[in-house]
Coordinates of C-alpha atoms in Angstrom, one line a residue:
Chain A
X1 CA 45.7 1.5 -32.3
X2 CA 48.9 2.3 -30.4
X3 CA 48.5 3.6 -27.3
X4 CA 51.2 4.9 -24.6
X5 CA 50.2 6.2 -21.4
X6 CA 52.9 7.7 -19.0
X7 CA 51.7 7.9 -15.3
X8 CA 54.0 8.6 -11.7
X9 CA 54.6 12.3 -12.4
X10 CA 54.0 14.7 -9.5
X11 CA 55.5 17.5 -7.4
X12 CA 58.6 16.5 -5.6
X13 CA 61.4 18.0 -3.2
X14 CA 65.0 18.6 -5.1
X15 CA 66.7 15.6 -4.1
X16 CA 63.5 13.4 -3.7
X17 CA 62.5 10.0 -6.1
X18 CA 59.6 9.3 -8.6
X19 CA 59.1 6.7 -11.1
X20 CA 57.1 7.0 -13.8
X21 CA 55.4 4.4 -16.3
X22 CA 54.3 3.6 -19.4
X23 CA 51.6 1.4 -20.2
X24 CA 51.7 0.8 -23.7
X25 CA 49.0 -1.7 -26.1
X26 CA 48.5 -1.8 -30.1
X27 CA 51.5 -3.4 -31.1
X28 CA 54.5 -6.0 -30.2
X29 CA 56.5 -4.5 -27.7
X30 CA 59.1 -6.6 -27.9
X31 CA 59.8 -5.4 -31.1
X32 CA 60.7 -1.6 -30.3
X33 CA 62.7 0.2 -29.0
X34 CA 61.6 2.3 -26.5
X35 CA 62.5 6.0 -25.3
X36 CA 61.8 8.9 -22.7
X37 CA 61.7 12.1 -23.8
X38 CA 61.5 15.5 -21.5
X39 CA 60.5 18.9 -22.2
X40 CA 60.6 21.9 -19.9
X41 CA 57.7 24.3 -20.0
X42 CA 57.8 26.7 -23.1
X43 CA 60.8 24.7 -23.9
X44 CA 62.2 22.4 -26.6
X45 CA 62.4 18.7 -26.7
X46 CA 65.1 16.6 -24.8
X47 CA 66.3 12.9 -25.0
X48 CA 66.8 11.3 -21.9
X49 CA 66.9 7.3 -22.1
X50 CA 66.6 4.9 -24.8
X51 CA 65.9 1.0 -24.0
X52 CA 66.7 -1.6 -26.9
X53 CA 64.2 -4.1 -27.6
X54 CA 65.1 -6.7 -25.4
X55 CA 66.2 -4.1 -22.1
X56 CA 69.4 -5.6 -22.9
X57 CA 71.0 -2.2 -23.9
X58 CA 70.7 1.4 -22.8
X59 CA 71.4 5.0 -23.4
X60 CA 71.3 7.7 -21.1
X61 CA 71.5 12.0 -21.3
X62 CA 75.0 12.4 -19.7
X63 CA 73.0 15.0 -17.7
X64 CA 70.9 12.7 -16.3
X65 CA 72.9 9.6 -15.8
X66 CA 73.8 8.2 -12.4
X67 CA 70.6 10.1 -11.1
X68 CA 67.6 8.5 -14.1
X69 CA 67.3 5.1 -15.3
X70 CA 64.8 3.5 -18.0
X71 CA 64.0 -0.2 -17.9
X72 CA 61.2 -1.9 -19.1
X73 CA 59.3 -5.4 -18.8
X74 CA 58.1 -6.8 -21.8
X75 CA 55.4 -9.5 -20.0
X76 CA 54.1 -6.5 -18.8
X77 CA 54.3 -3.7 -21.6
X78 CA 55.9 -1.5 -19.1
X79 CA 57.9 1.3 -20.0
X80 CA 59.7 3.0 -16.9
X81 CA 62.0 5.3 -15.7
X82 CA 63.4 5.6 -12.5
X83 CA 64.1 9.0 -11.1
X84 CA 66.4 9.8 -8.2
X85 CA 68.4 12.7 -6.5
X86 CA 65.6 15.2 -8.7
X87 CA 66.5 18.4 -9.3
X88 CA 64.9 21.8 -10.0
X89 CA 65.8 21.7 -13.5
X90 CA 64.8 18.2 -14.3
X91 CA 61.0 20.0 -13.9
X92 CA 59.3 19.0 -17.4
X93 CA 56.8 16.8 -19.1
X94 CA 58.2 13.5 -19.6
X95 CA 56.9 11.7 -22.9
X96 CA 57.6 8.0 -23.6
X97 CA 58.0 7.5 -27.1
X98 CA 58.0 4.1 -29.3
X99 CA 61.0 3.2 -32.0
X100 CA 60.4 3.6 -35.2
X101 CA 62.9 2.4 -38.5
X102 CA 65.9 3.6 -36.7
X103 CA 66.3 5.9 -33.7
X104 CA 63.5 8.2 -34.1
X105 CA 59.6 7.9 -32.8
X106 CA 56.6 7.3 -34.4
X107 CA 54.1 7.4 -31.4
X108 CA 54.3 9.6 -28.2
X109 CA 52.2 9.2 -25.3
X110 CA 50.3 12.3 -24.2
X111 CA 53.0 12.7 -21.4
X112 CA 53.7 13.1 -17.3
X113 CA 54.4 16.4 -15.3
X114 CA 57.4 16.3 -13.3
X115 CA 57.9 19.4 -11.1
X116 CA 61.0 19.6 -8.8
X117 CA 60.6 22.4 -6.1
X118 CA 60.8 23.1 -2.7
Chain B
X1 CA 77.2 16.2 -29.4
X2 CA 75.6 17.1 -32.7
X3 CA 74.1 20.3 -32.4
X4 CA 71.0 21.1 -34.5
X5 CA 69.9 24.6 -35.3
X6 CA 66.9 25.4 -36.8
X7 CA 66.4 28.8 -38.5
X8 CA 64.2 30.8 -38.7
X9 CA 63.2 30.1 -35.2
X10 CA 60.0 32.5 -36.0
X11 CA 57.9 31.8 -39.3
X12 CA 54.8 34.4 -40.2
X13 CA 52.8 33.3 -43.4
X14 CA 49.7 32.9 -43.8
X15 CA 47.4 29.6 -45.1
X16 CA 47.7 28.8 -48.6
X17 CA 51.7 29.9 -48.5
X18 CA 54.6 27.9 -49.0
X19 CA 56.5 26.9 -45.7
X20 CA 60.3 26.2 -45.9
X21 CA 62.3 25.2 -42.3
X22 CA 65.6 24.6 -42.3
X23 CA 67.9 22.4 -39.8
X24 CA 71.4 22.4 -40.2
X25 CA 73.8 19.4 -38.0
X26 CA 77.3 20.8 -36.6
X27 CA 78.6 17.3 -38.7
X28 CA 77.3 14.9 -41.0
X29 CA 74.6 12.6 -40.1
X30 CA 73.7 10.9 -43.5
X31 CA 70.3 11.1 -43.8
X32 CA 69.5 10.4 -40.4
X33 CA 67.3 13.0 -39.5
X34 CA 63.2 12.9 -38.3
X35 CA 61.2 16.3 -38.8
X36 CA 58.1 16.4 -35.9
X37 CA 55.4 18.7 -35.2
X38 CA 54.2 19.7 -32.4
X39 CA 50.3 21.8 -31.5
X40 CA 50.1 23.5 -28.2
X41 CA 49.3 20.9 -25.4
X42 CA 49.7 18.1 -27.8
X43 CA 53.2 15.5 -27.8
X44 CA 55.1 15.9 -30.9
X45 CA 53.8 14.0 -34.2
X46 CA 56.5 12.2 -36.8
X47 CA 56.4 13.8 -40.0
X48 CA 59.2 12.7 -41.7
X49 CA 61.5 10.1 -40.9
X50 CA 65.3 9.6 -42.9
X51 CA 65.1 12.9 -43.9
X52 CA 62.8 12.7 -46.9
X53 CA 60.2 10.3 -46.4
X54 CA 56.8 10.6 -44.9
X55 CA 55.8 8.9 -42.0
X56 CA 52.2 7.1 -42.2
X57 CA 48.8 9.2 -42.3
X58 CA 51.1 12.6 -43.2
X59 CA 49.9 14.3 -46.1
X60 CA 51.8 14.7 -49.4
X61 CA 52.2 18.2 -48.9
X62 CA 54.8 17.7 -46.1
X63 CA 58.0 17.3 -47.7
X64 CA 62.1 16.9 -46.1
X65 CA 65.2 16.5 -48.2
X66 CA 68.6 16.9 -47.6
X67 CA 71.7 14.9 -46.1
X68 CA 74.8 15.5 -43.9
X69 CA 74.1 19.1 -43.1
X70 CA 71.9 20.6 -44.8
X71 CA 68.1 19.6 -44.2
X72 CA 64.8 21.6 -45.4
X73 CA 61.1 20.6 -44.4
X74 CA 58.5 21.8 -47.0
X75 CA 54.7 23.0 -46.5
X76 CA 53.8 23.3 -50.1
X77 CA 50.5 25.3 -49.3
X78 CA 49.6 26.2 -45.7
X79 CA 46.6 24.6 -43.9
X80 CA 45.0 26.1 -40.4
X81 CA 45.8 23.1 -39.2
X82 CA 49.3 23.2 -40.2
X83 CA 50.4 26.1 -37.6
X84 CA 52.6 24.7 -34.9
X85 CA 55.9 24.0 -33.8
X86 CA 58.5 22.2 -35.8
X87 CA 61.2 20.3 -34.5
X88 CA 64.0 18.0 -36.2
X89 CA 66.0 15.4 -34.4
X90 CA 69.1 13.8 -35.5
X91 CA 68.8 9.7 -35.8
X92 CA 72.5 8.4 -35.6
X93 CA 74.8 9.4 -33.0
X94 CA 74.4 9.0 -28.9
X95 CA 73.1 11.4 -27.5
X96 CA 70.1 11.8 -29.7
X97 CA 69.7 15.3 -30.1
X98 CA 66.7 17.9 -31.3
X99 CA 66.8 21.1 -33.2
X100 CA 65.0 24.1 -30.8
X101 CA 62.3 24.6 -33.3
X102 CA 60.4 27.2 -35.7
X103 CA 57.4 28.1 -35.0
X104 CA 54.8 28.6 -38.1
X105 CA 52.7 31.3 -36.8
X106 CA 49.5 32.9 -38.8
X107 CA 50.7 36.3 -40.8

C-alpha cells in the first residue's frame, strides 16, 4: 500500500521556521514526482511546491517563494519542505501528495497543521 | 495563472440523482484537467485524471469529459457516500492551479 505521512507541523510566531516531512513507503520513490499541497481551514486547495523525480527541478507558489522550499532525499523516502519567515496567512493543513501520469496526484497523505499566530 | 471556476459552488440532490459539476479554465488546457473529492476531515481522493478517465478503485459511475475549457464531472446516480466536496485542478501550466469547489450536499 502507499503510504505518506507529513509530520513538523505546529504553532509558530509570524516570522518564525518549521519544516515538515514526509515519510513515504509502498512504491518507488524515485519514480515520482512529489508535491506539497496547503489548504486553509474551511478553505479550498492550494499548490505550493512540486519536486521532479530526481530533486533536480522545482516549482514554487510565487506566493510562497523565497520564504518555502521543497526538497527531498530519495535514500531516505523523505519528502520535505522548508518553511521560513511564516506568516499568518500561510496557517493551513499542508498535504504531501505523490505524482501521478502527469502533474496531478494520486495519493495524499492525511496532512500537517500549520498555524502562524502570535 | 489559469483560473478555474467551478459552478454551482452549492449542489442539493438527493441519493439516487444524477450529479453534474462543471469547471470551466480562463484558457485552454487540452485535456489536462484531474477532478478530486474530498469528505470532511479526509485529504482529497483522485477521481479522474486527463479529464475523462478514472483513476484506480473509482467506480464507473464517476465520469469527466471535456477539453480546453469546458469540463463536466458526472454522478450518474447518487450514493450516501458520494456527498462531499469536489474539486478540479488544472494539469499543464506552472502554477498548478484548483477550481474552489461544489459541494454535493443531501436535498
Amino acid at each position: 500500500d502507499v503510504r505518506l505521512l507529513e509530520s513538523g507541523g505546529g504553532l509558530v510566531q509570524p516570522g518564525g521556521s518549521l519544516r515538515l516531512s514526509c515519510a513515504v513507503s509502498g512504491f518507488v520513490f524515485n519514480n515520482y514526482a512529489m508535491t506539497w499541497v496547503r489548504q486553509a481551514p474551511g478553505k479550498g486547495l492550494e499548490w505550493v511546491s512540486t519536486v521532479t523525480s530526481s530533486g533536480s527541478h522545482t516549482y514554487t507558489a510565487d506566493s510562497v517563494k523565497g520564504r518555502l522550499a521543497i526538497s527531498r532525499d530519495n535514500s531516505k523516502n523523505m519528502l520535505y519542505l522548508q518553511m521560513n519567515d511564516l506568516r499568518v496567512d500561510d496557517t493551513a493543513i499542508y498535504y504531501c501528495a505523490k505524482g501521478h501520469i502527469g502533474w496531478d496526484f494520486d495519493s495524499w497523505g492525511q496532512g500537517t497543521l500549520v498555524t502562524v499566530s502570535s | 495563472d489559469i483560473v478555474l471556476t467551478q459552478s454551482p459552488a452549492t449542489l442539493s440532490l438527493s441519493p439516487g440523482e444524477r450529479a453534474t459539476l462543471s469547471c470551466r479554465a480562463s484558457q485552454s488546457i487540452s485535456s489536462y484537467l484531474a477532478w478530486y473529492q474530498q469528505k470532511p476531515g479526509q485529504p482529497p481522493r483522485l477521481l479522474i485524471y486527463d479529464a475523462s478517465n478514472r483513476a484506480t478503485g473509482i467506480p464507473a459511475r464517476f465520469s469527466g469529459s471535456g477539453s480546453g475549457t469546458d469540463f463536466t464531472l458526472t454522478i450518474s446516480s447518487l450514493e450516501p457516500e458520494d456527498f462531499a466536496v469536489y474539486f478540479c485542478q488544472q494539469c499543464t501550466n506552472w502554477p498548478l492551479t484548483f477550481g474552489g469547489g461544489t459541494r454535493v450536499e443531501i436535498k
